[in-house]
Amino acid sequence: MPISLYDATVPTMIQMLNAAQGWIEKAKASDISEETIATACLRDDMAPFPKQVNWMICHSLGAIEAVRKGEMNPDLEDPTTELEQMRLNLGAAENKLRALSIGELESFVGQEVHFVYKPHDVDIPFAGEHFLLSFSQPNFFFHATTAYAILRHVGVDVGKMDYLGQIRAAAV
């Protein structure tokens, strides 16, 4: 049985957005200040934690919205630096993804979508499925992994099971 575009994207996005909410709960419960977390990054040439969290949303729910309208532009706005608001934003994105239908995602196959970054004259055309699977999904995991790594780097007590969140194991 072939896997659907929905199955290849949405459940894992939901899993990781939910997991990230747990990381933030652990960060809030730690002795590490919000300011320390908000300014933390892995290297000077990488974005700090709030942007990594924001880009998780951009490459999950934002990617779905981009295919709907046929265009994605990079989100260059400064995101919230408040941990609770980040958690709420992740939860809102998760809930909107839960409301998606399989049929809508399947309608994205073959639909044209462009990644447009005007300051650098970039316009990359994709078919909807390739945009989600070869552009947004890898970006989503990059930013999720980076956000998680930043929390570990500053001393938040998160481990591999926190990163994975609620896996979808099948009863045998």
PDB file of C-alpha atoms in Angstrom, residues 18-165:
ATOM      1  CA  ASN A  18       4.297  18.376  20.532  1.00  0.00           C
ATOM      2  CA  ALA A  19       7.747  17.196  21.632  1.00  0.00           C
ATOM      3  CA  ALA A  20       9.109  20.746  21.352  1.00  0.00           C
ATOM      4  CA  GLN A  21       6.382  21.937  23.714  1.00  0.00           C
ATOM      5  CA  GLY A  22       7.746  19.420  26.207  1.00  0.00           C
ATOM      6  CA  TRP A  23      11.290  20.726  25.755  1.00  0.00           C
ATOM      7  CA  ILE A  24      10.047  24.211  26.513  1.00  0.00           C
ATOM      8  CA  GLU A  25       8.221  22.983  29.616  1.00  0.00           C
ATOM      9  CA  LYS A  26      11.513  21.491  30.834  1.00  0.00           C
ATOM     10  CA  ALA A  27      13.313  24.747  29.999  1.00  0.00           C
ATOM     11  CA  LYS A  28      10.727  26.737  31.967  1.00  0.00           C
ATOM     12  CA  ALA A  29      11.151  24.390  34.948  1.00  0.00           C
ATOM     13  CA  SER A  30      14.933  24.725  34.876  1.00  0.00           C
ATOM     14  CA  ASP A  31      17.048  27.310  36.663  1.00  0.00           C
ATOM     15  CA  ILE A  32      18.195  28.722  33.328  1.00  0.00           C
ATOM     16  CA  SER A  33      16.907  32.224  32.626  1.00  0.00           C
ATOM     17  CA  GLU A  34      14.634  32.975  29.695  1.00  0.00           C
ATOM     18  CA  GLU A  35      17.153  35.568  28.562  1.00  0.00           C
ATOM     19  CA  THR A  36      19.924  32.968  28.454  1.00  0.00           C
ATOM     20  CA  ILE A  37      17.735  30.632  26.407  1.00  0.00           C
ATOM     21  CA  ALA A  38      16.466  33.437  24.143  1.00  0.00           C
ATOM     22  CA  THR A  39      19.985  34.490  23.199  1.00  0.00           C
ATOM     23  CA  ALA A  40      21.538  31.028  23.013  1.00  0.00           C
ATOM     24  CA  CYS A  41      22.794  29.627  19.737  1.00  0.00           C
ATOM     25  CA  LEU A  42      25.203  26.842  18.823  1.00  0.00           C
ATOM     26  CA  ARG A  43      27.565  29.075  16.842  1.00  0.00           C
ATOM     27  CA  ASP A  44      27.824  32.783  16.188  1.00  0.00           C
ATOM     28  CA  ASP A  45      26.685  32.318  12.587  1.00  0.00           C
ATOM     29  CA  MET A  46      23.506  30.448  13.613  1.00  0.00           C
ATOM     30  CA  ALA A  47      20.172  31.863  14.719  1.00  0.00           C
ATOM     31  CA  PRO A  48      19.221  31.735  18.414  1.00  0.00           C
ATOM     32  CA  PHE A  49      16.649  29.461  20.033  1.00  0.00           C
ATOM     33  CA  PRO A  50      13.520  31.596  19.415  1.00  0.00           C
ATOM     34  CA  LYS A  51      14.154  31.717  15.672  1.00  0.00           C
ATOM     35  CA  GLN A  52      14.754  27.966  15.545  1.00  0.00           C
ATOM     36  CA  VAL A  53      11.388  27.395  17.237  1.00  0.00           C
ATOM     37  CA  ASN A  54       9.677  29.876  14.933  1.00  0.00           C
ATOM     38  CA  TRP A  55      11.154  28.215  11.868  1.00  0.00           C
ATOM     39  CA  MET A  56       9.809  24.844  13.057  1.00  0.00           C
ATOM     40  CA  ILE A  57       6.357  26.407  12.757  1.00  0.00           C
ATOM     41  CA  CYS A  58       7.233  28.008   9.406  1.00  0.00           C
ATOM     42  CA  HIS A  59       8.354  24.678   7.931  1.00  0.00           C
ATOM     43  CA  SER A  60       5.351  22.731   9.227  1.00  0.00           C
ATOM     44  CA  LEU A  61       2.106  24.688   9.326  1.00  0.00           C
ATOM     45  CA  GLY A  62       3.677  27.504   7.320  1.00  0.00           C
ATOM     46  CA  ALA A  63       4.675  25.049   4.604  1.00  0.00           C
ATOM     47  CA  ILE A  64       1.096  23.780   4.335  1.00  0.00           C
ATOM     48  CA  GLU A  65      -0.148  27.374   4.100  1.00  0.00           C
ATOM     49  CA  ALA A  66       2.499  28.104   1.449  1.00  0.00           C
ATOM     50  CA  VAL A  67       1.301  25.269  -0.763  1.00  0.00           C
ATOM     51  CA  ARG A  68      -2.267  26.508  -0.343  1.00  0.00           C
ATOM     52  CA  LYS A  69      -1.328  29.957  -1.638  1.00  0.00           C
ATOM     53  CA  GLY A  70       1.406  28.816  -4.034  1.00  0.00           C
ATOM     54  CA  GLU A  71       4.265  30.753  -2.452  1.00  0.00           C
ATOM     55  CA  MET A  72       6.510  30.735   0.600  1.00  0.00           C
ATOM     56  CA  ASN A  73       8.610  33.691   1.686  1.00  0.00           C
ATOM     57  CA  PRO A  74      11.184  33.410   4.480  1.00  0.00           C
ATOM     58  CA  ASP A  75       9.934  34.646   7.842  1.00  0.00           C
ATOM     59  CA  LEU A  76      12.423  37.345   8.829  1.00  0.00           C
ATOM     60  CA  GLU A  77      10.398  38.822  11.690  1.00  0.00           C
ATOM     61  CA  ASP A  78      11.736  38.707  15.239  1.00  0.00           C
ATOM     62  CA  PRO A  79       9.857  35.958  17.079  1.00  0.00           C
ATOM     63  CA  THR A  80       8.774  36.041  20.686  1.00  0.00           C
ATOM     64  CA  THR A  81      11.493  35.386  23.240  1.00  0.00           C
ATOM     65  CA  GLU A  82       9.048  34.318  25.955  1.00  0.00           C
ATOM     66  CA  LEU A  83       9.110  30.579  26.516  1.00  0.00           C
ATOM     67  CA  GLU A  84       5.404  30.309  27.330  1.00  0.00           C
ATOM     68  CA  GLN A  85       4.443  32.143  24.147  1.00  0.00           C
ATOM     69  CA  MET A  86       6.723  29.875  22.128  1.00  0.00           C
ATOM     70  CA  ARG A  87       4.994  26.859  23.672  1.00  0.00           C
ATOM     71  CA  LEU A  88       1.585  28.313  22.863  1.00  0.00           C
ATOM     72  CA  ASN A  89       2.633  29.064  19.269  1.00  0.00           C
ATOM     73  CA  LEU A  90       3.839  25.488  18.826  1.00  0.00           C
ATOM     74  CA  GLY A  91       0.573  24.198  20.277  1.00  0.00           C
ATOM     75  CA  ALA A  92      -1.514  26.379  17.974  1.00  0.00           C
ATOM     76  CA  ALA A  93       0.410  25.093  14.948  1.00  0.00           C
ATOM     77  CA  GLU A  94      -0.014  21.524  16.154  1.00  0.00           C
ATOM     78  CA  ASN A  95      -3.770  21.990  16.540  1.00  0.00           C
ATOM     79  CA  LYS A  96      -4.112  23.467  13.053  1.00  0.00           C
ATOM     80  CA  LEU A  97      -2.187  20.538  11.595  1.00  0.00           C
ATOM     81  CA  ARG A  98      -4.476  18.115  13.435  1.00  0.00           C
ATOM     82  CA  ALA A  99      -7.427  19.733  11.657  1.00  0.00           C
ATOM     83  CA  LEU A 100      -6.028  19.025   8.172  1.00  0.00           C
ATOM     84  CA  SER A 101      -7.662  16.411   6.009  1.00  0.00           C
ATOM     85  CA  ILE A 102      -5.844  13.690   4.134  1.00  0.00           C
ATOM     86  CA  GLY A 103      -7.730  14.767   1.001  1.00  0.00           C
ATOM     87  CA  GLU A 104      -6.414  18.313   1.162  1.00  0.00           C
ATOM     88  CA  LEU A 105      -2.817  17.125   1.441  1.00  0.00           C
ATOM     89  CA  GLU A 106      -3.298  14.729  -1.455  1.00  0.00           C
ATOM     90  CA  SER A 107      -4.599  17.643  -3.548  1.00  0.00           C
ATOM     91  CA  PHE A 108      -1.167  19.259  -3.151  1.00  0.00           C
ATOM     92  CA  VAL A 109       0.457  16.625  -5.385  1.00  0.00           C
ATOM     93  CA  GLY A 110       1.496  18.375  -8.583  1.00  0.00           C
ATOM     94  CA  GLN A 111       0.368  21.791  -7.361  1.00  0.00           C
ATOM     95  CA  GLU A 112       2.886  24.531  -8.110  1.00  0.00           C
ATOM     96  CA  VAL A 113       4.475  26.385  -5.197  1.00  0.00           C
ATOM     97  CA  HIS A 114       7.383  28.833  -5.251  1.00  0.00           C
ATOM     98  CA  PHE A 115       9.941  29.630  -2.592  1.00  0.00           C
ATOM     99  CA  VAL A 116      10.536  33.353  -3.102  1.00  0.00           C
ATOM    100  CA  TYR A 117      13.236  35.409  -1.391  1.00  0.00           C
ATOM    101  CA  LYS A 118      13.121  38.793  -3.101  1.00  0.00           C
ATOM    102  CA  PRO A 119      16.188  40.430  -1.498  1.00  0.00           C
ATOM    103  CA  HIS A 120      18.351  37.803  -3.208  1.00  0.00           C
ATOM    104  CA  ASP A 121      16.259  37.409  -6.377  1.00  0.00           C
ATOM    105  CA  VAL A 122      15.436  33.801  -5.514  1.00  0.00           C
ATOM    106  CA  ASP A 123      12.373  32.078  -6.963  1.00  0.00           C
ATOM    107  CA  ILE A 124      12.481  28.296  -6.786  1.00  0.00           C
ATOM    108  CA  PRO A 125       9.495  26.471  -8.290  1.00  0.00           C
ATOM    109  CA  PHE A 126       8.371  23.149  -6.797  1.00  0.00           C
ATOM    110  CA  ALA A 127       5.559  20.671  -7.145  1.00  0.00           C
ATOM    111  CA  GLY A 128       3.708  20.707  -3.813  1.00  0.00           C
ATOM    112  CA  GLU A 129       4.876  17.251  -2.769  1.00  0.00           C
ATOM    113  CA  HIS A 130       8.516  18.067  -3.560  1.00  0.00           C
ATOM    114  CA  PHE A 131       8.306  21.362  -1.712  1.00  0.00           C
ATOM    115  CA  LEU A 132       7.010  19.592   1.406  1.00  0.00           C
ATOM    116  CA  LEU A 133       9.289  16.541   1.233  1.00  0.00           C
ATOM    117  CA  SER A 134      12.554  17.971  -0.132  1.00  0.00           C
ATOM    118  CA  PHE A 135      12.535  21.530   1.176  1.00  0.00           C
ATOM    119  CA  SER A 136      10.284  22.115   4.175  1.00  0.00           C
ATOM    120  CA  GLN A 137      10.615  18.724   5.850  1.00  0.00           C
ATOM    121  CA  PRO A 138      14.449  18.780   5.927  1.00  0.00           C
ATOM    122  CA  ASN A 139      14.343  22.403   7.112  1.00  0.00           C
ATOM    123  CA  PHE A 140      11.804  21.460   9.783  1.00  0.00           C
ATOM    124  CA  PHE A 141      14.079  18.732  11.159  1.00  0.00           C
ATOM    125  CA  PHE A 142      17.146  20.978  10.954  1.00  0.00           C
ATOM    126  CA  HIS A 143      15.461  23.656  13.074  1.00  0.00           C
ATOM    127  CA  ALA A 144      13.933  21.114  15.476  1.00  0.00           C
ATOM    128  CA  THR A 145      17.305  19.479  16.027  1.00  0.00           C
ATOM    129  CA  THR A 146      19.024  22.833  16.425  1.00  0.00           C
ATOM    130  CA  ALA A 147      16.434  24.078  18.950  1.00  0.00           C
ATOM    131  CA  TYR A 148      16.779  20.857  20.934  1.00  0.00           C
ATOM    132  CA  ALA A 149      20.590  21.046  20.785  1.00  0.00           C
ATOM    133  CA  ILE A 150      20.555  24.647  22.017  1.00  0.00           C
ATOM    134  CA  LEU A 151      18.537  23.623  25.068  1.00  0.00           C
ATOM    135  CA  ARG A 152      20.974  20.795  25.809  1.00  0.00           C
ATOM    136  CA  HIS A 153      23.870  23.183  25.215  1.00  0.00           C
ATOM    137  CA  VAL A 154      22.620  25.631  27.860  1.00  0.00           C
ATOM    138  CA  GLY A 155      21.958  22.827  30.337  1.00  0.00           C
ATOM    139  CA  VAL A 156      18.247  22.001  30.033  1.00  0.00           C
ATOM    140  CA  ASP A 157      17.764  18.366  31.071  1.00  0.00           C
ATOM    141  CA  VAL A 158      16.368  16.953  27.820  1.00  0.00           C
ATOM    142  CA  GLY A 159      17.330  13.627  26.270  1.00  0.00           C
ATOM    143  CA  LYS A 160      16.669  11.581  23.169  1.00  0.00           C
ATOM    144  CA  MET A 161      13.189  10.474  24.254  1.00  0.00           C
ATOM    145  CA  ASP A 162      12.284  14.139  24.831  1.00  0.00           C
ATOM    146  CA  TYR A 163      13.442  14.878  21.288  1.00  0.00           C
ATOM    147  CA  LEU A 164      11.379  12.058  19.798  1.00  0.00           C
ATOM    148  CA  GLY A 165       8.197  12.814  21.710  1.00  0.00           C
TER     149      GLY A 165
END
